[in-house]
Amino acid sequence: MNNYILCLLVVGLLLLVVTLCSGWISRLPLSYALIYLLVGIFLGPYGIKLIQLRPGAEFVERLTEFVVIVSVFGCGLKMNRPLWKWKVTTRLIGFLMPISILALAVACHWLLGFGWGAAVLLGAILAPTDPVLASEVQLANVEDQDELRFGLTSEGGLNDALAFPFVYFGIYLLKDNNWENWFRQWVVVDLFWAITVGIVMGIVVAKSIVWIDKQLQGKQPADDLIEDFVALSTILLTYSLTELINGYGFLAVFVAGFIVQNSYYHDQEKRLAQLEFTEQVEKLLEIVTILLLGSLLLVEPLVKYAGQGLLVAVLLFFIVRPVGVLLSMLGSSLPQPTRWLFGWFGIRGVGSLYYLTYALGQGLEPEIVEQIGWITYIVVCLSVILHGVSATPLMDWYEHRFKS
């Protein structure tokens, strides 16, 4: 109980400091996530030992899962253009994500000696960009039409869902090298069925809730404070109903956000209220998640896997992502500086942590799990540092260069 009260005290002080000092922090090459990470380390085994969780704890998996579904719904709410204008998104999802997974898998197999199953799994865990930690480079509001911000927002919302088939592929391959035993099921169930169900359920559930909301509001308006919970209920209902029939809940929630945004297109107040509520919940959950990540870091395994983690991070940040973007954008009319920024802002974070914790619970060999786990932690921490420090100055340069 004393530890619990002390944790509340520290989180309360942290919230107060980052809120009151947000004006100064926003001007610095410093992200909020980096602050939370450092505080998390302070709260962990090498600090005052208030938080002591094991990496595979179910609480960590469920927390990261909930953070991601809230975040991808928020990304969907920001999608402010028709589908036929999602050309950049199509390139980032249809070309860049598979390129990233394949390139990482090949590198891990040949350079680190991973088996193909572990290599594909790690590639799938690290390929998705993060919708939670990337708020600095995402769409600022529902009226923002910037191509870079739109692409990064839509990519973060979609690839956290569409990486799941490849995570399953890596897990199946680790458990059974004989493709004939599971490949057909993977294609039919984990690829086509789950994606189709995710899209359909996202549309159906969101449209149903919007219709019910409009019908009831026309007869008896809900209290303004309580009405904010419509967004949360949409997230929970869409995700749970989709998962019950083996669809991808992340994808369904993103689609639901897009449908809700379009359904209230002419109700600016409603759209803004749902987005603001979602962002506030997301920010609170982000604090807890990154604090826990900091508290999970241990010196011995970090040192043990430092070389491998640094190698993967360097390959991912400086070769795989930038080259993948250049290949994906061939024939595009995007200015070269915009392509460079797409290549740099492949932020890794909570989505990768969720896929990792999910894999930890699948009964894989402990040595493989440990290796994949600590490489993932190293890459995510380096992303928090490098992308967090560079986001403000680079986006300020971008705003002045292209919008002034």
GROMACS .gro file of C-alpha atoms in nm:
model
  404
    1MET     CA    1   0.000   0.000   0.000
    2ASN     CA    2   0.287   0.241   0.077
    3ASN     CA    3   0.440   0.176  -0.266
    4TYR     CA    4   0.102   0.231  -0.429
    5ILE     CA    5   0.054   0.567  -0.254
    6LEU     CA    6   0.407   0.672  -0.342
    7CYS     CA    7   0.345   0.582  -0.708
    8LEU     CA    8   0.034   0.799  -0.706
    9LEU     CA    9   0.238   1.081  -0.554
   10VAL     CA   10   0.510   1.055  -0.820
   11VAL     CA   11   0.260   1.034  -1.109
   12GLY     CA   12   0.068   1.330  -0.967
   13LEU     CA   13   0.386   1.538  -0.943
   14LEU     CA   14   0.488   1.431  -1.294
   15LEU     CA   15   0.150   1.535  -1.436
   16LEU     CA   16   0.172   1.870  -1.261
   17VAL     CA   17   0.526   1.941  -1.380
   18VAL     CA   18   0.476   1.844  -1.746
   19THR     CA   19   0.148   2.035  -1.759
   20LEU     CA   20   0.271   2.359  -1.602
   21CYS     CA   21   0.602   2.343  -1.789
   22SER     CA   22   0.456   2.232  -2.123
   23GLY     CA   23   0.520   2.575  -2.275
   24TRP     CA   24   0.893   2.544  -2.210
   25ILE     CA   25   0.914   2.172  -2.289
   26SER     CA   26   0.748   2.220  -2.630
   27ARG     CA   27   1.030   2.460  -2.729
   28LEU     CA   28   1.303   2.216  -2.640
   29PRO     CA   29   1.436   1.922  -2.845
   30LEU     CA   30   1.281   1.701  -2.579
   31SER     CA   31   0.978   1.475  -2.590
   32TYR     CA   32   0.737   1.403  -2.308
   33ALA     CA   33   0.798   1.032  -2.365
   34LEU     CA   34   1.169   1.075  -2.287
   35ILE     CA   35   1.078   1.245  -1.958
   36TYR     CA   36   0.840   0.960  -1.870
   37LEU     CA   37   1.106   0.703  -1.960
   38LEU     CA   38   1.363   0.862  -1.727
   39VAL     CA   39   1.110   0.884  -1.445
   40GLY     CA   40   1.019   0.519  -1.506
   41ILE     CA   41   1.384   0.419  -1.467
   42PHE     CA   42   1.393   0.618  -1.143
   43LEU     CA   43   1.088   0.426  -1.018
   44GLY     CA   44   1.232   0.087  -1.117
   45PRO     CA   45   1.487  -0.155  -0.967
   46TYR     CA   46   1.777   0.089  -1.008
   47GLY     CA   47   1.593   0.377  -0.849
   48ILE     CA   48   1.354   0.379  -0.559
   49LYS     CA   49   1.204   0.038  -0.655
   50LEU     CA   50   0.841   0.142  -0.652
   51ILE     CA   51   0.759  -0.048  -0.973
   52GLN     CA   52   0.883  -0.404  -1.014
   53LEU     CA   53   0.706  -0.590  -1.293
   54ARG     CA   54   0.835  -0.872  -1.511
   55PRO     CA   55   0.834  -0.802  -1.889
   56GLY     CA   56   0.581  -1.076  -1.964
   57ALA     CA   57   0.327  -0.965  -1.705
   58GLU     CA   58  -0.030  -0.985  -1.838
   59PHE     CA   59  -0.094  -0.635  -1.701
   60VAL     CA   60   0.168  -0.493  -1.939
   61GLU     CA   61   0.009  -0.670  -2.237
   62ARG     CA   62  -0.342  -0.551  -2.151
   63LEU     CA   63  -0.227  -0.196  -2.084
   64THR     CA   64  -0.038  -0.166  -2.413
   65GLU     CA   65  -0.333  -0.325  -2.594
   66PHE     CA   66  -0.574  -0.066  -2.454
   67VAL     CA   67  -0.336   0.222  -2.527
   68VAL     CA   68  -0.309   0.112  -2.891
   69ILE     CA   69  -0.685   0.078  -2.948
   70VAL     CA   70  -0.749   0.425  -2.805
   71SER     CA   71  -0.469   0.569  -3.016
   72VAL     CA   72  -0.569   0.407  -3.346
   73PHE     CA   73  -0.926   0.527  -3.293
   74GLY     CA   74  -0.787   0.878  -3.251
   75CYS     CA   75  -0.592   0.835  -3.576
   76GLY     CA   76  -0.913   0.730  -3.749
   77LEU     CA   77  -1.091   1.039  -3.617
   78LYS     CA   78  -0.822   1.257  -3.777
   79MET     CA   79  -0.863   1.104  -4.125
   80ASN     CA   80  -1.008   1.409  -4.296
   81ARG     CA   81  -1.002   1.315  -4.662
   82PRO     CA   82  -1.181   1.059  -4.884
   83LEU     CA   83  -1.018   0.722  -4.946
   84TRP     CA   84  -0.920   0.800  -5.302
   85LYS     CA   85  -0.684   1.067  -5.168
   86TRP     CA   86  -0.495   0.819  -4.948
   87LYS     CA   87  -0.223   0.765  -5.208
   88VAL     CA   88   0.065   0.821  -4.968
   89THR     CA   89  -0.094   0.587  -4.713
   90THR     CA   90  -0.132   0.315  -4.976
   91ARG     CA   91   0.238   0.337  -5.052
   92LEU     CA   92   0.339   0.334  -4.685
   93ILE     CA   93   0.118   0.036  -4.597
   94GLY     CA   94   0.121  -0.161  -4.920
   95PHE     CA   95   0.493  -0.129  -4.996
   96LEU     CA   96   0.690   0.013  -4.705
   97MET     CA   97   0.559  -0.215  -4.429
   98PRO     CA   98   0.623  -0.544  -4.615
   99ILE     CA   99   0.964  -0.412  -4.727
  100SER     CA  100   1.050  -0.327  -4.366
  101ILE     CA  101   0.944  -0.667  -4.232
  102LEU     CA  102   1.132  -0.855  -4.506
  103ALA     CA  103   1.447  -0.642  -4.476
  104LEU     CA  104   1.458  -0.675  -4.096
  105ALA     CA  105   1.395  -1.049  -4.116
  106VAL     CA  106   1.675  -1.100  -4.371
  107ALA     CA  107   1.916  -0.884  -4.168
  108CYS     CA  108   1.838  -1.067  -3.843
  109HIS     CA  109   1.876  -1.406  -4.013
  110TRP     CA  110   2.206  -1.337  -4.185
  111LEU     CA  111   2.370  -1.091  -3.945
  112LEU     CA  112   2.245  -1.212  -3.606
  113GLY     CA  113   2.196  -1.579  -3.683
  114PHE     CA  114   1.822  -1.581  -3.609
  115GLY     CA  115   1.611  -1.867  -3.740
  116TRP     CA  116   1.358  -1.753  -3.998
  117GLY     CA  117   1.068  -1.774  -3.752
  118ALA     CA  118   1.236  -1.550  -3.494
  119ALA     CA  119   1.359  -1.316  -3.768
  120VAL     CA  120   1.011  -1.269  -3.916
  121LEU     CA  121   0.861  -1.225  -3.570
  122LEU     CA  122   1.109  -0.953  -3.474
  123GLY     CA  123   1.059  -0.785  -3.812
  124ALA     CA  124   0.683  -0.783  -3.759
  125ILE     CA  125   0.716  -0.652  -3.403
  126LEU     CA  126   0.940  -0.362  -3.507
  127ALA     CA  127   0.790  -0.278  -3.848
  128PRO     CA  128   0.480  -0.085  -3.727
  129THR     CA  129   0.524   0.283  -3.654
  130ASP     CA  130   0.369   0.411  -3.336
  131PRO     CA  131   0.046   0.612  -3.319
  132VAL     CA  132   0.096   0.689  -2.949
  133LEU     CA  133   0.438   0.855  -2.933
  134ALA     CA  134   0.411   1.031  -3.270
  135SER     CA  135   0.169   1.311  -3.179
  136GLU     CA  136   0.433   1.573  -3.258
  137VAL     CA  137   0.441   1.466  -3.624
  138GLN     CA  138   0.076   1.370  -3.670
  139LEU     CA  139  -0.219   1.579  -3.787
  140ALA     CA  140  -0.269   1.866  -3.544
  141ASN     CA  141  -0.647   1.880  -3.592
  142VAL     CA  142  -0.928   1.759  -3.820
  143GLU     CA  143  -0.874   2.052  -4.057
  144ASP     CA  144  -0.501   1.991  -4.109
  145GLN     CA  145  -0.438   1.889  -4.473
  146ASP     CA  146  -0.060   1.852  -4.459
  147GLU     CA  147   0.056   1.550  -4.662
  148LEU     CA  148   0.343   1.453  -4.432
  149ARG     CA  149   0.130   1.464  -4.118
  150PHE     CA  150  -0.159   1.283  -4.287
  151GLY     CA  151   0.069   1.006  -4.412
  152LEU     CA  152   0.236   0.953  -4.074
  153THR     CA  153  -0.099   0.957  -3.891
  154SER     CA  154  -0.270   0.712  -4.124
  155GLU     CA  155   0.038   0.488  -4.133
  156GLY     CA  156   0.055   0.476  -3.753
  157GLY     CA  157  -0.315   0.390  -3.731
  158LEU     CA  158  -0.315   0.119  -3.996
  159ASN     CA  159   0.015  -0.063  -3.966
  160ASP     CA  160  -0.039  -0.135  -3.597
  161ALA     CA  161  -0.334  -0.344  -3.715
  162LEU     CA  162  -0.196  -0.489  -4.035
  163ALA     CA  163   0.128  -0.615  -3.880
  164PHE     CA  164  -0.069  -0.880  -3.690
  165PRO     CA  165  -0.074  -1.141  -3.974
  166PHE     CA  166   0.305  -1.125  -3.991
  167VAL     CA  167   0.335  -1.161  -3.614
  168TYR     CA  168   0.123  -1.475  -3.639
  169PHE     CA  169   0.337  -1.594  -3.932
  170GLY     CA  170   0.654  -1.563  -3.725
  171ILE     CA  171   0.498  -1.740  -3.427
  172TYR     CA  172   0.367  -2.028  -3.641
  173LEU     CA  173   0.705  -2.066  -3.810
  174LEU     CA  174   0.882  -2.073  -3.474
  175LYS     CA  175   0.653  -2.347  -3.347
  176ASP     CA  176   0.642  -2.557  -3.664
  177ASN     CA  177   0.885  -2.544  -3.958
  178ASN     CA  178   0.649  -2.747  -4.174
  179TRP     CA  179   0.449  -2.483  -4.360
  180GLU     CA  180   0.198  -2.740  -4.484
  181ASN     CA  181   0.058  -2.776  -4.132
  182TRP     CA  182  -0.047  -2.414  -4.093
  183PHE     CA  183   0.014  -2.198  -4.402
  184ARG     CA  184  -0.333  -2.246  -4.555
  185GLN     CA  185  -0.500  -2.160  -4.223
  186TRP     CA  186  -0.279  -1.852  -4.194
  187VAL     CA  187  -0.380  -1.727  -4.538
  188VAL     CA  188  -0.752  -1.798  -4.496
  189VAL     CA  189  -0.801  -1.706  -4.129
  190ASP     CA  190  -0.520  -1.476  -4.017
  191LEU     CA  191  -0.487  -1.285  -4.342
  192PHE     CA  192  -0.813  -1.266  -4.537
  193TRP     CA  193  -1.080  -1.343  -4.276
  194ALA     CA  194  -0.938  -1.134  -3.991
  195ILE     CA  195  -0.869  -0.830  -4.211
  196THR     CA  196  -1.210  -0.849  -4.383
  197VAL     CA  197  -1.391  -0.886  -4.052
  198GLY     CA  198  -1.195  -0.596  -3.906
  199ILE     CA  199  -1.300  -0.363  -4.188
  200VAL     CA  200  -1.664  -0.477  -4.193
  201MET     CA  201  -1.708  -0.464  -3.814
  202GLY     CA  202  -1.547  -0.122  -3.795
  203ILE     CA  203  -1.805   0.008  -4.043
  204VAL     CA  204  -2.107  -0.175  -3.903
  205VAL     CA  205  -2.051  -0.106  -3.532
  206ALA     CA  206  -1.957   0.259  -3.582
  207LYS     CA  207  -2.251   0.329  -3.814
  208SER     CA  208  -2.488   0.156  -3.570
  209ILE     CA  209  -2.367   0.362  -3.274
  210VAL     CA  210  -2.381   0.685  -3.473
  211TRP     CA  211  -2.737   0.607  -3.587
  212ILE     CA  212  -2.851   0.527  -3.232
  213ASP     CA  213  -2.678   0.840  -3.102
  214LYS     CA  214  -2.847   1.066  -3.357
  215GLN     CA  215  -3.187   0.910  -3.296
  216LEU     CA  216  -3.170   0.949  -2.920
  217GLN     CA  217  -3.010   1.295  -2.930
  218GLY     CA  218  -3.297   1.416  -3.145
  219LYS     CA  219  -3.542   1.318  -2.873
  220GLN     CA  220  -3.350   1.383  -2.555
  221PRO     CA  221  -2.995   1.528  -2.571
  222ALA     CA  222  -2.741   1.364  -2.344
  223ASP     CA  223  -2.544   1.552  -2.083
  224ASP     CA  224  -2.236   1.711  -2.242
  225LEU     CA  225  -1.999   1.548  -1.995
  226ILE     CA  226  -2.145   1.201  -2.035
  227GLU     CA  227  -2.162   1.232  -2.413
  228ASP     CA  228  -1.783   1.219  -2.433
  229PHE     CA  229  -1.805   0.855  -2.333
  230VAL     CA  230  -1.968   0.773  -2.667
  231ALA     CA  231  -1.616   0.766  -2.814
  232LEU     CA  232  -1.494   0.527  -2.545
  233SER     CA  233  -1.797   0.301  -2.586
  234THR     CA  234  -1.741   0.295  -2.962
  235ILE     CA  235  -1.381   0.186  -2.907
  236LEU     CA  236  -1.468  -0.089  -2.659
  237LEU     CA  237  -1.769  -0.226  -2.847
  238THR     CA  238  -1.594  -0.227  -3.184
  239TYR     CA  239  -1.281  -0.393  -3.049
  240SER     CA  240  -1.452  -0.658  -2.838
  241LEU     CA  241  -1.716  -0.756  -3.095
  242THR     CA  242  -1.451  -0.785  -3.366
  243GLU     CA  243  -1.219  -0.994  -3.152
  244LEU     CA  244  -1.507  -1.226  -3.058
  245ILE     CA  245  -1.535  -1.336  -3.421
  246ASN     CA  246  -1.157  -1.355  -3.477
  247GLY     CA  247  -1.115  -1.027  -3.661
  248TYR     CA  248  -0.844  -0.769  -3.609
  249GLY     CA  249  -0.978  -0.535  -3.344
  250PHE     CA  250  -0.706  -0.273  -3.403
  251LEU     CA  251  -0.809  -0.244  -3.767
  252ALA     CA  252  -1.179  -0.232  -3.678
  253VAL     CA  253  -1.123   0.047  -3.427
  254PHE     CA  254  -0.926   0.255  -3.679
  255VAL     CA  255  -1.202   0.209  -3.938
  256ALA     CA  256  -1.461   0.298  -3.674
  257GLY     CA  257  -1.279   0.623  -3.601
  258PHE     CA  258  -1.281   0.710  -3.972
  259ILE     CA  259  -1.653   0.629  -4.000
  260VAL     CA  260  -1.739   0.836  -3.692
  261GLN     CA  261  -1.537   1.131  -3.825
  262ASN     CA  262  -1.724   1.119  -4.156
  263SER     CA  263  -2.062   1.067  -3.990
  264TYR     CA  264  -2.025   1.388  -3.790
  265TYR     CA  265  -1.853   1.577  -4.070
  266HIS     CA  266  -2.098   1.867  -4.049
  267ASP     CA  267  -2.105   1.867  -3.669
  268GLN     CA  268  -1.773   2.034  -3.593
  269GLU     CA  269  -1.835   2.055  -3.219
  270LYS     CA  270  -1.910   1.683  -3.194
  271ARG     CA  271  -1.602   1.585  -3.395
  272LEU     CA  272  -1.372   1.804  -3.187
  273ALA     CA  273  -1.522   1.683  -2.858
  274GLN     CA  274  -1.465   1.316  -2.942
  275LEU     CA  275  -1.111   1.381  -3.065
  276GLU     CA  276  -1.017   1.588  -2.760
  277PHE     CA  277  -1.155   1.325  -2.522
  278THR     CA  278  -0.970   1.046  -2.702
  279GLU     CA  279  -0.643   1.241  -2.700
  280GLN     CA  280  -0.671   1.313  -2.328
  281VAL     CA  281  -0.725   0.944  -2.247
  282GLU     CA  282  -0.438   0.852  -2.479
  283LYS     CA  283  -0.198   1.097  -2.311
  284LEU     CA  284  -0.278   0.963  -1.964
  285LEU     CA  285  -0.226   0.604  -2.079
  286GLU     CA  286   0.097   0.701  -2.255
  287ILE     CA  287   0.242   0.825  -1.927
  288VAL     CA  288   0.170   0.498  -1.747
  289THR     CA  289   0.300   0.285  -2.034
  290ILE     CA  290   0.633   0.464  -2.075
  291LEU     CA  291   0.683   0.475  -1.699
  292LEU     CA  292   0.643   0.097  -1.695
  293LEU     CA  293   0.884   0.059  -1.987
  294GLY     CA  294   1.147   0.255  -1.796
  295SER     CA  295   1.092   0.044  -1.486
  296LEU     CA  296   1.137  -0.280  -1.684
  297LEU     CA  297   1.487  -0.193  -1.806
  298LEU     CA  298   1.764  -0.399  -1.647
  299VAL     CA  299   2.137  -0.337  -1.690
  300GLU     CA  300   2.257  -0.696  -1.735
  301PRO     CA  301   2.032  -0.796  -2.030
  302LEU     CA  302   2.066  -0.449  -2.182
  303VAL     CA  303   2.443  -0.488  -2.185
  304LYS     CA  304   2.416  -0.846  -2.309
  305TYR     CA  305   2.202  -0.753  -2.608
  306ALA     CA  306   2.329  -0.398  -2.659
  307GLY     CA  307   2.530  -0.484  -2.970
  308GLN     CA  308   2.241  -0.666  -3.137
  309GLY     CA  309   1.990  -0.399  -3.037
  310LEU     CA  310   2.209  -0.116  -3.166
  311LEU     CA  311   2.268  -0.300  -3.493
  312VAL     CA  312   1.895  -0.353  -3.548
  313ALA     CA  313   1.819   0.008  -3.453
  314VAL     CA  314   2.083   0.147  -3.690
  315LEU     CA  315   1.960  -0.073  -3.974
  316LEU     CA  316   1.597   0.018  -3.907
  317PHE     CA  317   1.636   0.394  -3.855
  318PHE     CA  318   1.909   0.474  -4.105
  319ILE     CA  319   1.880   0.213  -4.380
  320VAL     CA  320   1.561   0.005  -4.386
  321ARG     CA  321   1.312   0.285  -4.323
  322PRO     CA  322   1.474   0.558  -4.540
  323VAL     CA  323   1.550   0.325  -4.833
  324GLY     CA  324   1.206   0.164  -4.800
  325VAL     CA  325   1.042   0.506  -4.819
  326LEU     CA  326   1.244   0.601  -5.129
  327LEU     CA  327   1.140   0.277  -5.299
  328SER     CA  328   0.778   0.313  -5.191
  329MET     CA  329   0.758   0.672  -5.314
  330LEU     CA  330   0.897   0.608  -5.663
  331GLY     CA  331   0.679   0.797  -5.909
  332SER     CA  332   0.530   1.012  -5.635
  333SER     CA  333   0.513   1.391  -5.665
  334LEU     CA  334   0.620   1.448  -5.305
  335PRO     CA  335   0.912   1.694  -5.260
  336GLN     CA  336   1.241   1.530  -5.167
  337PRO     CA  337   1.261   1.689  -4.817
  338THR     CA  338   0.916   1.547  -4.738
  339ARG     CA  339   1.033   1.202  -4.841
  340TRP     CA  340   1.336   1.238  -4.615
  341LEU     CA  341   1.112   1.323  -4.322
  342PHE     CA  342   0.890   1.023  -4.399
  343GLY     CA  343   1.209   0.819  -4.395
  344TRP     CA  344   1.320   0.949  -4.058
  345PHE     CA  345   0.994   0.955  -3.863
  346GLY     CA  346   0.941   0.582  -3.834
  347ILE     CA  347   0.879   0.607  -3.461
  348ARG     CA  348   0.862   0.278  -3.270
  349GLY     CA  349   0.679   0.255  -2.941
  350VAL     CA  350   0.373   0.113  -2.769
  351GLY     CA  351   0.255  -0.087  -3.070
  352SER     CA  352   0.581  -0.281  -3.078
  353LEU     CA  353   0.561  -0.332  -2.701
  354TYR     CA  354   0.212  -0.481  -2.738
  355TYR     CA  355   0.316  -0.724  -3.011
  356LEU     CA  356   0.616  -0.823  -2.800
  357THR     CA  357   0.410  -0.891  -2.488
  358TYR     CA  358   0.159  -1.084  -2.699
  359ALA     CA  359   0.440  -1.302  -2.835
  360LEU     CA  360   0.576  -1.355  -2.483
  361GLY     CA  361   0.253  -1.533  -2.392
  362GLN     CA  362   0.260  -1.780  -2.682
  363GLY     CA  363   0.480  -2.044  -2.521
  364LEU     CA  364   0.792  -1.978  -2.729
  365GLU     CA  365   1.141  -2.087  -2.627
  366PRO     CA  366   1.268  -1.868  -2.338
  367GLU     CA  367   1.604  -1.792  -2.502
  368ILE     CA  368   1.440  -1.669  -2.823
  369VAL     CA  369   1.184  -1.467  -2.630
  370GLU     CA  370   1.454  -1.304  -2.418
  371GLN     CA  371   1.662  -1.210  -2.722
  372ILE     CA  372   1.368  -1.067  -2.917
  373GLY     CA  373   1.239  -0.892  -2.607
  374TRP     CA  374   1.553  -0.702  -2.516
  375ILE     CA  375   1.629  -0.607  -2.876
  376THR     CA  376   1.279  -0.462  -2.894
  377TYR     CA  377   1.322  -0.268  -2.569
  378ILE     CA  378   1.652  -0.124  -2.692
  379VAL     CA  379   1.506  -0.019  -3.028
  380VAL     CA  380   1.199   0.142  -2.867
  381CYS     CA  381   1.410   0.329  -2.611
  382LEU     CA  382   1.644   0.457  -2.883
  383SER     CA  383   1.343   0.565  -3.086
  384VAL     CA  384   1.203   0.753  -2.787
  385ILE     CA  385   1.537   0.933  -2.752
  386LEU     CA  386   1.633   0.999  -3.115
  387HIS     CA  387   1.291   1.075  -3.257
  388GLY     CA  388   1.184   1.260  -2.945
  389VAL     CA  389   1.485   1.491  -2.956
  390SER     CA  390   1.462   1.551  -3.332
  391ALA     CA  391   1.085   1.585  -3.374
  392THR     CA  392   1.046   1.948  -3.262
  393PRO     CA  393   1.336   2.103  -3.456
  394LEU     CA  394   1.268   1.904  -3.772
  395MET     CA  395   0.895   1.977  -3.772
  396ASP     CA  396   0.964   2.346  -3.699
  397TRP     CA  397   1.198   2.350  -3.999
  398TYR     CA  398   0.934   2.174  -4.209
  399GLU     CA  399   0.661   2.418  -4.107
  400HIS     CA  400   0.875   2.721  -4.192
  401ARG     CA  401   1.012   2.569  -4.511
  402PHE     CA  402   0.681   2.464  -4.665
  403LYS     CA  403   0.412   2.667  -4.489
  404SER     CA  404   0.562   3.009  -4.437
   0.00000   0.00000   0.00000
